[in-house]
mmCIF file of C-alpha atoms and ligand atoms in Angstrom:
data_model
loop_
_atom_site.group_PDB
_atom_site.id
_atom_site.type_symbol
_atom_site.label_atom_id
_atom_site.label_comp_id
_atom_site.label_asym_id
_atom_site.label_seq_id
_atom_site.Cartn_x
_atom_site.Cartn_y
_atom_site.Cartn_z
ATOM 1 C CA MET A 1 121.057 84.947 104.181
ATOM 2 C CA LEU A 2 121.903 88.615 104.237
ATOM 3 C CA GLU A 3 125.639 88.185 103.861
ATOM 4 C CA ASN A 4 124.906 86.257 100.649
ATOM 5 C CA VAL A 5 122.659 89.005 99.309
ATOM 6 C CA LEU A 6 124.708 92.166 100.166
ATOM 7 C CA GLU A 7 127.748 92.795 98.031
ATOM 8 C CA TYR A 8 130.148 95.566 98.802
ATOM 9 C CA ALA A 9 132.369 97.351 96.314
ATOM 10 C CA PRO A 10 136.064 97.058 97.379
ATOM 11 C CA GLU A 11 136.222 100.797 98.251
ATOM 12 C CA VAL A 12 133.201 100.508 100.485
ATOM 13 C CA LEU A 13 134.452 97.352 102.110
ATOM 14 C CA GLU A 14 137.768 99.010 102.987
ATOM 15 C CA ALA A 15 135.828 102.061 104.378
ATOM 16 C CA ARG A 16 133.867 99.770 106.607
ATOM 17 C CA LYS A 17 136.950 98.112 108.013
ATOM 18 C CA ARG A 18 138.677 101.407 108.621
ATOM 19 C CA ASN A 19 135.432 103.076 110.010
ATOM 20 C CA LEU A 20 135.480 105.879 107.326
ATOM 21 C CA PRO A 21 132.387 107.873 106.670
ATOM 22 C CA ILE A 22 130.164 106.354 103.867
ATOM 23 C CA VAL A 23 127.497 108.105 101.949
ATOM 24 C CA ALA A 24 124.769 106.199 100.127
ATOM 25 C CA LEU A 25 123.463 107.203 96.658
ATOM 26 C CA GLU A 26 120.341 105.980 94.865
ATOM 27 C CA SER A 27 120.205 104.607 91.344
ATOM 28 C CA THR A 28 116.589 105.447 90.244
ATOM 29 C CA ILE A 29 117.890 108.969 89.615
ATOM 30 C CA ILE A 30 120.445 107.390 87.162
ATOM 31 C CA SER A 31 117.961 104.998 85.388
ATOM 32 C CA HIS A 32 114.840 106.922 85.486
ATOM 33 C CA GLY A 33 115.736 110.507 86.420
ATOM 34 C CA MET A 34 118.199 111.702 83.862
ATOM 35 C CA PRO A 35 119.019 110.733 80.251
ATOM 36 C CA TYR A 36 122.278 109.244 79.057
ATOM 37 C CA PRO A 37 125.056 110.211 79.186
ATOM 38 C CA GLN A 38 124.380 113.096 81.739
ATOM 39 C CA ASN A 39 123.133 110.509 84.204
ATOM 40 C CA VAL A 40 126.320 108.567 84.300
ATOM 41 C CA GLU A 41 128.472 111.639 84.206
ATOM 42 C CA THR A 42 126.624 113.067 87.114
ATOM 43 C CA ALA A 43 126.854 109.846 89.146
ATOM 44 C CA LYS A 44 130.677 109.923 88.767
ATOM 45 C CA GLU A 45 130.959 113.487 89.526
ATOM 46 C CA VAL A 46 128.829 113.122 92.630
ATOM 47 C CA GLU A 47 131.046 110.312 93.823
ATOM 48 C CA SER A 48 134.183 112.273 93.357
ATOM 49 C CA ILE A 49 132.804 115.291 95.307
ATOM 50 C CA ILE A 50 132.078 112.859 98.223
ATOM 51 C CA ARG A 51 135.635 111.457 97.984
ATOM 52 C CA LYS A 52 137.130 114.916 97.867
ATOM 53 C CA ASN A 53 135.452 115.635 101.280
ATOM 54 C CA GLY A 54 136.949 112.555 102.955
ATOM 55 C CA ALA A 55 133.954 110.218 102.700
ATOM 56 C CA VAL A 56 133.305 107.153 100.534
ATOM 57 C CA PRO A 57 130.401 106.972 98.042
ATOM 58 C CA ALA A 58 128.190 103.879 97.885
ATOM 59 C CA THR A 59 125.857 103.947 94.961
ATOM 60 C CA ILE A 60 123.163 101.357 95.611
ATOM 61 C CA ALA A 61 121.372 99.101 93.134
ATOM 62 C CA ILE A 62 120.067 95.540 92.697
ATOM 63 C CA LEU A 63 122.162 93.563 90.069
ATOM 64 C CA ASN A 64 121.356 89.912 89.398
ATOM 65 C CA GLY A 65 119.459 89.752 92.632
ATOM 66 C CA LYS A 66 122.457 91.115 94.712
ATOM 67 C CA ILE A 67 122.076 94.267 96.808
ATOM 68 C CA LYS A 68 125.174 96.190 95.583
ATOM 69 C CA ILE A 69 126.549 98.581 98.021
ATOM 70 C CA GLY A 70 128.861 100.615 95.820
ATOM 71 C CA LEU A 71 129.024 100.096 91.987
ATOM 72 C CA SER A 72 131.985 99.912 89.579
ATOM 73 C CA GLU A 73 132.268 102.182 86.600
ATOM 74 C CA ASP A 74 130.870 99.418 84.348
ATOM 75 C CA GLU A 75 127.950 98.840 86.634
ATOM 76 C CA LEU A 76 127.048 102.539 86.718
ATOM 77 C CA GLU A 77 127.331 102.571 82.902
ATOM 78 C CA PHE A 78 125.053 99.570 82.625
ATOM 79 C CA LEU A 79 122.341 101.336 84.756
ATOM 80 C CA ALA A 80 122.668 104.542 82.859
ATOM 81 C CA LYS A 81 122.333 102.853 79.424
ATOM 82 C CA SER A 82 119.925 100.062 80.074
ATOM 83 C CA LYS A 83 116.219 100.634 79.127
ATOM 84 C CA ASP A 84 114.587 97.829 81.145
ATOM 85 C CA VAL A 85 116.050 98.193 84.715
ATOM 86 C CA ALA A 86 113.003 98.093 87.023
ATOM 87 C CA LYS A 87 112.425 101.093 89.388
ATOM 88 C CA ALA A 88 112.695 99.265 92.702
ATOM 89 C CA SER A 89 110.947 100.553 95.831
ATOM 90 C CA ARG A 90 110.317 98.635 99.149
ATOM 91 C CA ARG A 91 107.667 96.418 97.643
ATOM 92 C CA ASP A 92 109.734 95.330 94.738
ATOM 93 C CA LEU A 93 112.899 94.261 96.670
ATOM 94 C CA PRO A 94 111.832 90.674 97.595
ATOM 95 C CA TYR A 95 110.897 89.886 93.997
ATOM 96 C CA LEU A 96 113.907 91.261 92.466
ATOM 97 C CA VAL A 97 116.337 89.500 94.953
ATOM 98 C CA SER A 98 114.660 86.212 94.846
ATOM 99 C CA ASN A 99 114.402 86.220 90.962
ATOM 100 C CA ARG A 100 117.867 87.451 90.575
ATOM 101 C CA LYS A 101 116.760 90.539 88.662
ATOM 102 C CA ASN A 102 118.102 94.151 88.231
ATOM 103 C CA GLY A 103 116.654 97.105 89.922
ATOM 104 C CA ALA A 104 117.268 100.754 90.346
ATOM 105 C CA THR A 105 116.557 101.762 93.947
ATOM 106 C CA THR A 106 114.260 104.672 94.837
ATOM 107 C CA VAL A 107 114.790 106.732 97.963
ATOM 108 C CA ALA A 108 112.712 104.155 100.078
ATOM 109 C CA ALA A 109 114.711 101.136 98.663
ATOM 110 C CA THR A 110 118.114 102.884 98.934
ATOM 111 C CA MET A 111 117.312 103.825 102.660
ATOM 112 C CA ILE A 112 116.494 100.155 103.338
ATOM 113 C CA CYS A 113 119.661 98.942 101.701
ATOM 114 C CA ALA A 114 121.865 101.651 103.274
ATOM 115 C CA SER A 115 120.358 100.714 106.745
ATOM 116 C CA LEU A 116 121.284 96.979 106.089
ATOM 117 C CA ALA A 117 124.839 98.125 105.330
ATOM 118 C CA GLY A 118 124.999 100.372 108.386
ATOM 119 C CA ILE A 119 125.096 103.631 106.361
ATOM 120 C CA GLU A 120 123.633 106.632 108.092
ATOM 121 C CA VAL A 121 123.744 109.364 105.437
ATOM 122 C CA PHE A 122 122.137 109.222 101.915
ATOM 123 C CA VAL A 123 122.315 112.044 99.281
ATOM 124 C CA THR A 124 119.830 112.465 96.462
ATOM 125 C CA GLY A 125 117.953 115.150 94.496
ATOM 126 C CA GLY A 126 114.475 115.077 95.630
ATOM 127 C CA ILE A 127 112.175 112.841 97.760
ATOM 128 C CA GLY A 128 108.844 111.384 96.643
ATOM 129 C CA GLY A 129 105.830 112.649 98.508
ATOM 130 C CA VAL A 130 102.032 113.045 98.619
ATOM 131 C CA HIS A 131 100.867 113.610 95.051
ATOM 132 C CA ARG A 132 98.357 116.300 94.298
ATOM 133 C CA GLU A 133 94.768 114.880 94.525
ATOM 134 C CA ALA A 134 96.112 112.060 96.658
ATOM 135 C CA GLU A 135 92.739 112.306 98.505
ATOM 136 C CA THR A 136 91.224 110.468 95.429
ATOM 137 C CA THR A 137 94.156 108.630 93.939
ATOM 138 C CA MET A 138 95.862 107.612 97.245
ATOM 139 C CA ASP A 139 99.162 108.158 95.491
ATOM 140 C CA ILE A 140 101.650 108.680 98.360
ATOM 141 C CA SER A 141 105.265 107.757 97.714
ATOM 142 C CA ALA A 142 106.663 104.838 99.765
ATOM 143 C CA ASP A 143 109.568 107.175 100.565
ATOM 144 C CA LEU A 144 107.514 108.866 103.205
ATOM 145 C CA GLN A 145 106.791 105.476 105.002
ATOM 146 C CA GLU A 146 110.450 104.702 104.801
ATOM 147 C CA LEU A 147 111.461 107.953 106.333
ATOM 148 C CA ALA A 148 109.010 107.091 109.134
ATOM 149 C CA GLN A 149 110.745 103.961 110.149
ATOM 150 C CA THR A 150 114.286 103.622 108.839
ATOM 151 C CA ASN A 151 117.265 105.207 110.393
ATOM 152 C CA VAL A 152 118.862 107.043 107.448
ATOM 153 C CA THR A 153 119.323 110.799 106.974
ATOM 154 C CA VAL A 154 118.304 111.876 103.557
ATOM 155 C CA VAL A 155 120.010 115.087 102.140
ATOM 156 C CA CYS A 156 117.936 116.494 99.285
ATOM 157 C CA ALA A 157 116.831 119.771 97.658
ATOM 158 C CA GLY A 158 113.383 119.522 99.147
ATOM 159 C CA ALA A 159 110.223 118.302 97.301
ATOM 160 C CA LYS A 160 109.277 119.080 93.773
ATOM 161 C CA SER A 161 105.927 120.917 93.352
ATOM 162 C CA ILE A 162 104.721 118.098 91.102
ATOM 163 C CA LEU A 163 103.692 117.045 94.532
ATOM 164 C CA ASP A 164 101.446 118.533 97.125
ATOM 165 C CA ILE A 165 104.175 119.875 99.375
ATOM 166 C CA GLY A 166 101.839 121.015 102.076
ATOM 167 C CA LEU A 167 100.231 117.501 102.396
ATOM 168 C CA THR A 168 103.785 115.899 102.192
ATOM 169 C CA LEU A 169 104.774 118.138 105.183
ATOM 170 C CA GLU A 170 101.662 116.970 107.188
ATOM 171 C CA TYR A 171 102.390 113.347 106.365
ATOM 172 C CA LEU A 172 105.991 113.611 107.643
ATOM 173 C CA GLU A 173 104.722 115.487 110.711
ATOM 174 C CA THR A 174 102.288 112.689 111.586
ATOM 175 C CA PHE A 175 105.103 110.132 111.295
ATOM 176 C CA GLY A 176 107.581 112.134 113.311
ATOM 177 C CA VAL A 177 110.103 112.920 110.566
ATOM 178 C CA PRO A 178 111.940 116.244 111.138
ATOM 179 C CA VAL A 179 112.240 118.395 108.010
ATOM 180 C CA VAL A 180 115.459 120.422 108.586
ATOM 181 C CA GLY A 181 116.460 123.385 106.500
ATOM 182 C CA TYR A 182 120.200 123.633 105.701
ATOM 183 C CA GLN A 183 121.020 127.301 106.047
ATOM 184 C CA THR A 184 117.315 128.219 105.332
ATOM 185 C CA ASP A 185 113.922 128.672 107.015
ATOM 186 C CA ARG A 186 111.899 127.965 103.948
ATOM 187 C CA LEU A 187 111.378 124.445 102.487
ATOM 188 C CA PRO A 188 113.202 124.418 99.122
ATOM 189 C CA ALA A 189 111.157 123.175 96.170
ATOM 190 C CA PHE A 190 113.947 121.462 94.165
ATOM 191 C CA TYR A 191 114.318 123.791 91.138
ATOM 192 C CA THR A 192 113.753 126.876 93.455
ATOM 193 C CA ARG A 193 115.286 127.894 96.682
ATOM 194 C CA THR A 194 112.006 128.510 98.465
ATOM 195 C CA SER A 195 108.390 127.404 98.519
ATOM 196 C CA PRO A 196 105.373 128.839 100.507
ATOM 197 C CA TYR A 197 106.306 126.438 103.270
ATOM 198 C CA SER A 198 108.684 126.630 106.279
ATOM 199 C CA VAL A 199 110.922 123.931 107.389
ATOM 200 C CA ASN A 200 110.539 122.551 110.972
ATOM 201 C CA PHE A 201 114.003 123.351 112.087
ATOM 202 C CA ARG A 202 117.127 124.986 110.798
ATOM 203 C CA VAL A 203 120.826 123.986 110.946
ATOM 204 C CA ASP A 204 123.692 126.138 109.711
ATOM 205 C CA ASP A 205 126.693 123.811 109.455
ATOM 206 C CA PRO A 206 127.420 120.041 109.126
ATOM 207 C CA ASP A 207 128.096 119.842 112.875
ATOM 208 C CA GLN A 208 124.668 121.096 113.888
ATOM 209 C CA ALA A 209 123.066 118.652 111.398
ATOM 210 C CA ALA A 210 125.087 115.808 112.904
ATOM 211 C CA GLN A 211 124.132 116.670 116.406
ATOM 212 C CA LEU A 212 120.497 116.644 115.655
ATOM 213 C CA ILE A 213 120.700 113.370 113.829
ATOM 214 C CA ARG A 214 122.667 111.701 116.532
ATOM 215 C CA THR A 215 120.278 112.965 119.293
ATOM 216 C CA LYS A 216 117.231 111.559 117.407
ATOM 217 C CA TRP A 217 118.725 108.123 117.298
ATOM 218 C CA GLU A 218 120.085 108.232 120.818
ATOM 219 C CA LEU A 219 116.632 109.007 122.070
ATOM 220 C CA GLY A 220 115.487 105.805 120.317
ATOM 221 C CA LEU A 221 113.350 107.703 117.908
ATOM 222 C CA ASP A 222 113.593 105.459 114.784
ATOM 223 C CA GLY A 223 113.141 106.823 111.358
ATOM 224 C CA GLY A 224 114.878 109.243 109.054
ATOM 225 C CA ILE A 225 115.529 112.849 108.875
ATOM 226 C CA VAL A 226 115.139 115.087 105.783
ATOM 227 C CA ILE A 227 117.922 117.660 105.455
ATOM 228 C CA ALA A 228 116.625 120.140 102.832
ATOM 229 C CA ASN A 229 119.465 121.963 101.091
ATOM 230 C CA PRO A 230 118.426 124.631 98.632
ATOM 231 C CA ILE A 231 119.699 124.539 95.000
ATOM 232 C CA PRO A 232 122.595 127.155 94.572
ATOM 233 C CA GLU A 233 121.319 130.652 93.624
ATOM 234 C CA ARG A 234 122.853 130.744 90.174
ATOM 235 C CA ASP A 235 121.350 127.469 89.246
ATOM 236 C CA ALA A 236 117.832 128.043 90.474
ATOM 237 C CA LEU A 237 115.000 128.250 87.773
ATOM 238 C CA ASP A 238 112.385 131.029 87.740
ATOM 239 C CA GLU A 239 109.504 130.091 89.926
ATOM 240 C CA THR A 240 106.683 131.190 87.523
ATOM 241 C CA PHE A 241 108.210 129.402 84.551
ATOM 242 C CA ILE A 242 108.786 126.089 86.432
ATOM 243 C CA ASN A 243 105.239 126.180 87.962
ATOM 244 C CA GLU A 244 103.705 126.573 84.511
ATOM 245 C CA VAL A 245 105.765 123.721 83.230
ATOM 246 C CA ILE A 246 104.666 121.480 86.108
ATOM 247 C CA GLU A 247 101.006 122.330 85.639
ATOM 248 C CA ALA A 248 101.273 121.343 81.945
ATOM 249 C CA ALA A 249 103.072 118.029 82.934
ATOM 250 C CA LEU A 250 100.368 117.246 85.550
ATOM 251 C CA SER A 251 97.442 117.694 83.047
ATOM 252 C CA GLU A 252 99.251 115.522 80.497
ATOM 253 C CA ALA A 253 99.685 112.799 83.075
ATOM 254 C CA LYS A 254 95.934 113.074 83.912
ATOM 255 C CA GLU A 255 94.946 112.978 80.264
ATOM 256 C CA ASN A 256 97.012 109.817 79.737
ATOM 257 C CA ASN A 257 95.734 108.124 82.879
ATOM 258 C CA VAL A 258 99.252 107.601 84.212
ATOM 259 C CA ALA A 259 99.141 105.717 87.486
ATOM 260 C CA GLY A 260 101.258 103.761 90.017
ATOM 261 C CA LYS A 261 105.032 103.773 89.965
ATOM 262 C CA ASP A 262 104.892 105.449 86.461
ATOM 263 C CA VAL A 263 103.647 108.780 87.700
ATOM 264 C CA THR A 264 106.809 110.256 88.928
ATOM 265 C CA PRO A 265 109.028 109.229 86.036
ATOM 266 C CA PHE A 266 106.277 110.436 83.618
ATOM 267 C CA LEU A 267 106.120 113.980 85.368
ATOM 268 C CA LEU A 268 109.996 114.232 85.573
ATOM 269 C CA GLY A 269 110.373 113.247 81.873
ATOM 270 C CA LYS A 270 107.700 115.870 80.835
ATOM 271 C CA VAL A 271 109.265 118.543 82.916
ATOM 272 C CA LYS A 272 112.665 117.857 81.302
ATOM 273 C CA GLU A 273 111.029 117.966 77.814
ATOM 274 C CA LEU A 274 109.106 121.214 78.430
ATOM 275 C CA THR A 275 112.106 123.004 79.867
ATOM 276 C CA LYS A 276 114.271 122.098 76.928
ATOM 277 C CA GLY A 277 116.951 120.856 79.253
ATOM 278 C CA SER A 278 117.258 123.700 81.612
ATOM 279 C CA SER A 279 115.654 121.499 84.362
ATOM 280 C CA LEU A 280 118.462 118.918 83.675
ATOM 281 C CA ILE A 281 121.246 121.499 84.297
ATOM 282 C CA ALA A 282 119.468 122.611 87.554
ATOM 283 C CA ASN A 283 118.977 119.037 88.595
ATOM 284 C CA ILE A 284 122.688 118.156 88.179
ATOM 285 C CA ALA A 285 123.845 121.271 90.024
ATOM 286 C CA LEU A 286 121.561 120.586 93.076
ATOM 287 C CA VAL A 287 122.596 116.972 93.342
ATOM 288 C CA LYS A 288 126.196 117.924 93.418
ATOM 289 C CA HIS A 289 125.521 120.598 95.994
ATOM 290 C CA ASN A 290 123.729 117.874 98.103
ATOM 291 C CA ALA A 291 126.747 115.642 97.723
ATOM 292 C CA ASP A 292 128.980 118.329 99.131
ATOM 293 C CA ILE A 293 126.811 119.032 102.158
ATOM 294 C CA GLY A 294 125.872 115.404 102.745
ATOM 295 C CA SER A 295 129.473 114.134 102.858
ATOM 296 C CA ARG A 296 130.409 116.912 105.220
ATOM 297 C CA ILE A 297 127.533 115.829 107.583
ATOM 298 C CA ALA A 298 128.802 112.166 107.223
ATOM 299 C CA VAL A 299 132.345 113.175 108.247
ATOM 300 C CA SER A 300 130.895 115.267 111.208
ATOM 301 C CA LEU A 301 128.834 112.157 112.421
ATOM 302 C CA LEU A 302 132.062 110.133 112.928
ATOM 303 C CA LYS A 303 133.748 112.903 115.004
HETATM 304 N N1 LIG B 401 111.895 113.045 92.520
HETATM 305 C C1 LIG B 401 112.883 113.679 91.793
HETATM 306 N N2 LIG B 401 113.750 112.860 91.184
HETATM 307 C C2 LIG B 401 113.751 111.416 91.203
HETATM 308 C C3 LIG B 401 112.743 110.870 92.033
HETATM 309 C C4 LIG B 401 111.849 111.631 92.699
HETATM 310 O O1 LIG B 401 112.967 114.840 91.722
HETATM 311 O O2 LIG B 401 114.505 110.718 90.566
HETATM 312 C C5 LIG B 401 112.711 109.396 92.153
HETATM 313 C C6 LIG B 401 113.418 108.897 93.451
HETATM 314 O O3 LIG B 401 113.941 107.713 93.215
HETATM 315 C C7 LIG B 401 112.233 108.821 94.370
HETATM 316 C C8 LIG B 401 111.183 108.274 93.403
HETATM 317 O O4 LIG B 401 112.393 107.842 95.504
HETATM 318 O O5 LIG B 401 111.430 109.009 92.221
HETATM 319 C C9 LIG B 401 109.750 108.387 93.991
HETATM 320 O O6 LIG B 401 108.917 107.622 93.191
HETATM 321 P P1 LIG B 401 107.383 107.334 93.665
HETATM 322 O O7 LIG B 401 106.776 108.802 93.654
HETATM 323 O O8 LIG B 401 106.808 106.486 92.612
HETATM 324 O O9 LIG B 401 107.365 106.768 94.958
HETATM 325 MN MN1 LIG B 402 103.157 106.820 93.653
#
């Protein structure tokens, strides 16, 4: 069954044959995370950064019910432009595949597909987490459960403070997911290089990251690892400014009774609107930076 559902791009197929490092990329960030045309431009630039470092990019999505491991330029363009591609997390995959639909994969779904394709490293912007007031809404991203069980390393810029970062760390601790700072002791908060929280461990180069990842899996400890890589200094946003924006976005979400899988896209959209585009520039910069570090880690894992 699986071989009929998984479809590799030619470049990725070739990389598999030659045992080259492959880096997975998600597609929700393209369809629901950034506006057109910056979304497709960023997706292409991120792929080229990965290639420059000697790895092969595999952007993942569901198209006509096929799990695509690597997308063509036309497919990227389609995802970037289309208004009605479903946001696809773990629970959505069986429906989208069996009904031959399209879906843009979240962190959780991208981890699942990467793991099916034997890909160990995945680069994105930020992970989902425990939302603020989750004690009453029970809104906890499926990304966290995926990190608990699926063997893929996720390179990101930490978690946005649209979330309750403290509770997100508690959840990850319970499920045994190491949160590792890349050249930092503080957990980055996406737009800012720091947050009030520490990471669990720190690595300072790709080899140290690769050793930790390899060791976890050799010990039979299933599940992912978060590599938290701070946004470059020059692209970081002012902490007070972004926190005010996030508070405003959160109260609008509450007023509008936004729930379920619409919460994160709603908040991201509001933040973008209220920062008049400066959050988008920061977002693009941090994803590219993650692609650079993530592909170096993927190369190191194959040494
Ligand atoms: N956080 C971001 N940008 C994103 C997302 C999260 O800063 O694009 C997307 C990712 O695809 C992530 C998903 O997996 O939102 C989480 O959604 P939810 O909170 O509904 O699980
Ligand atoms: Mn949610």
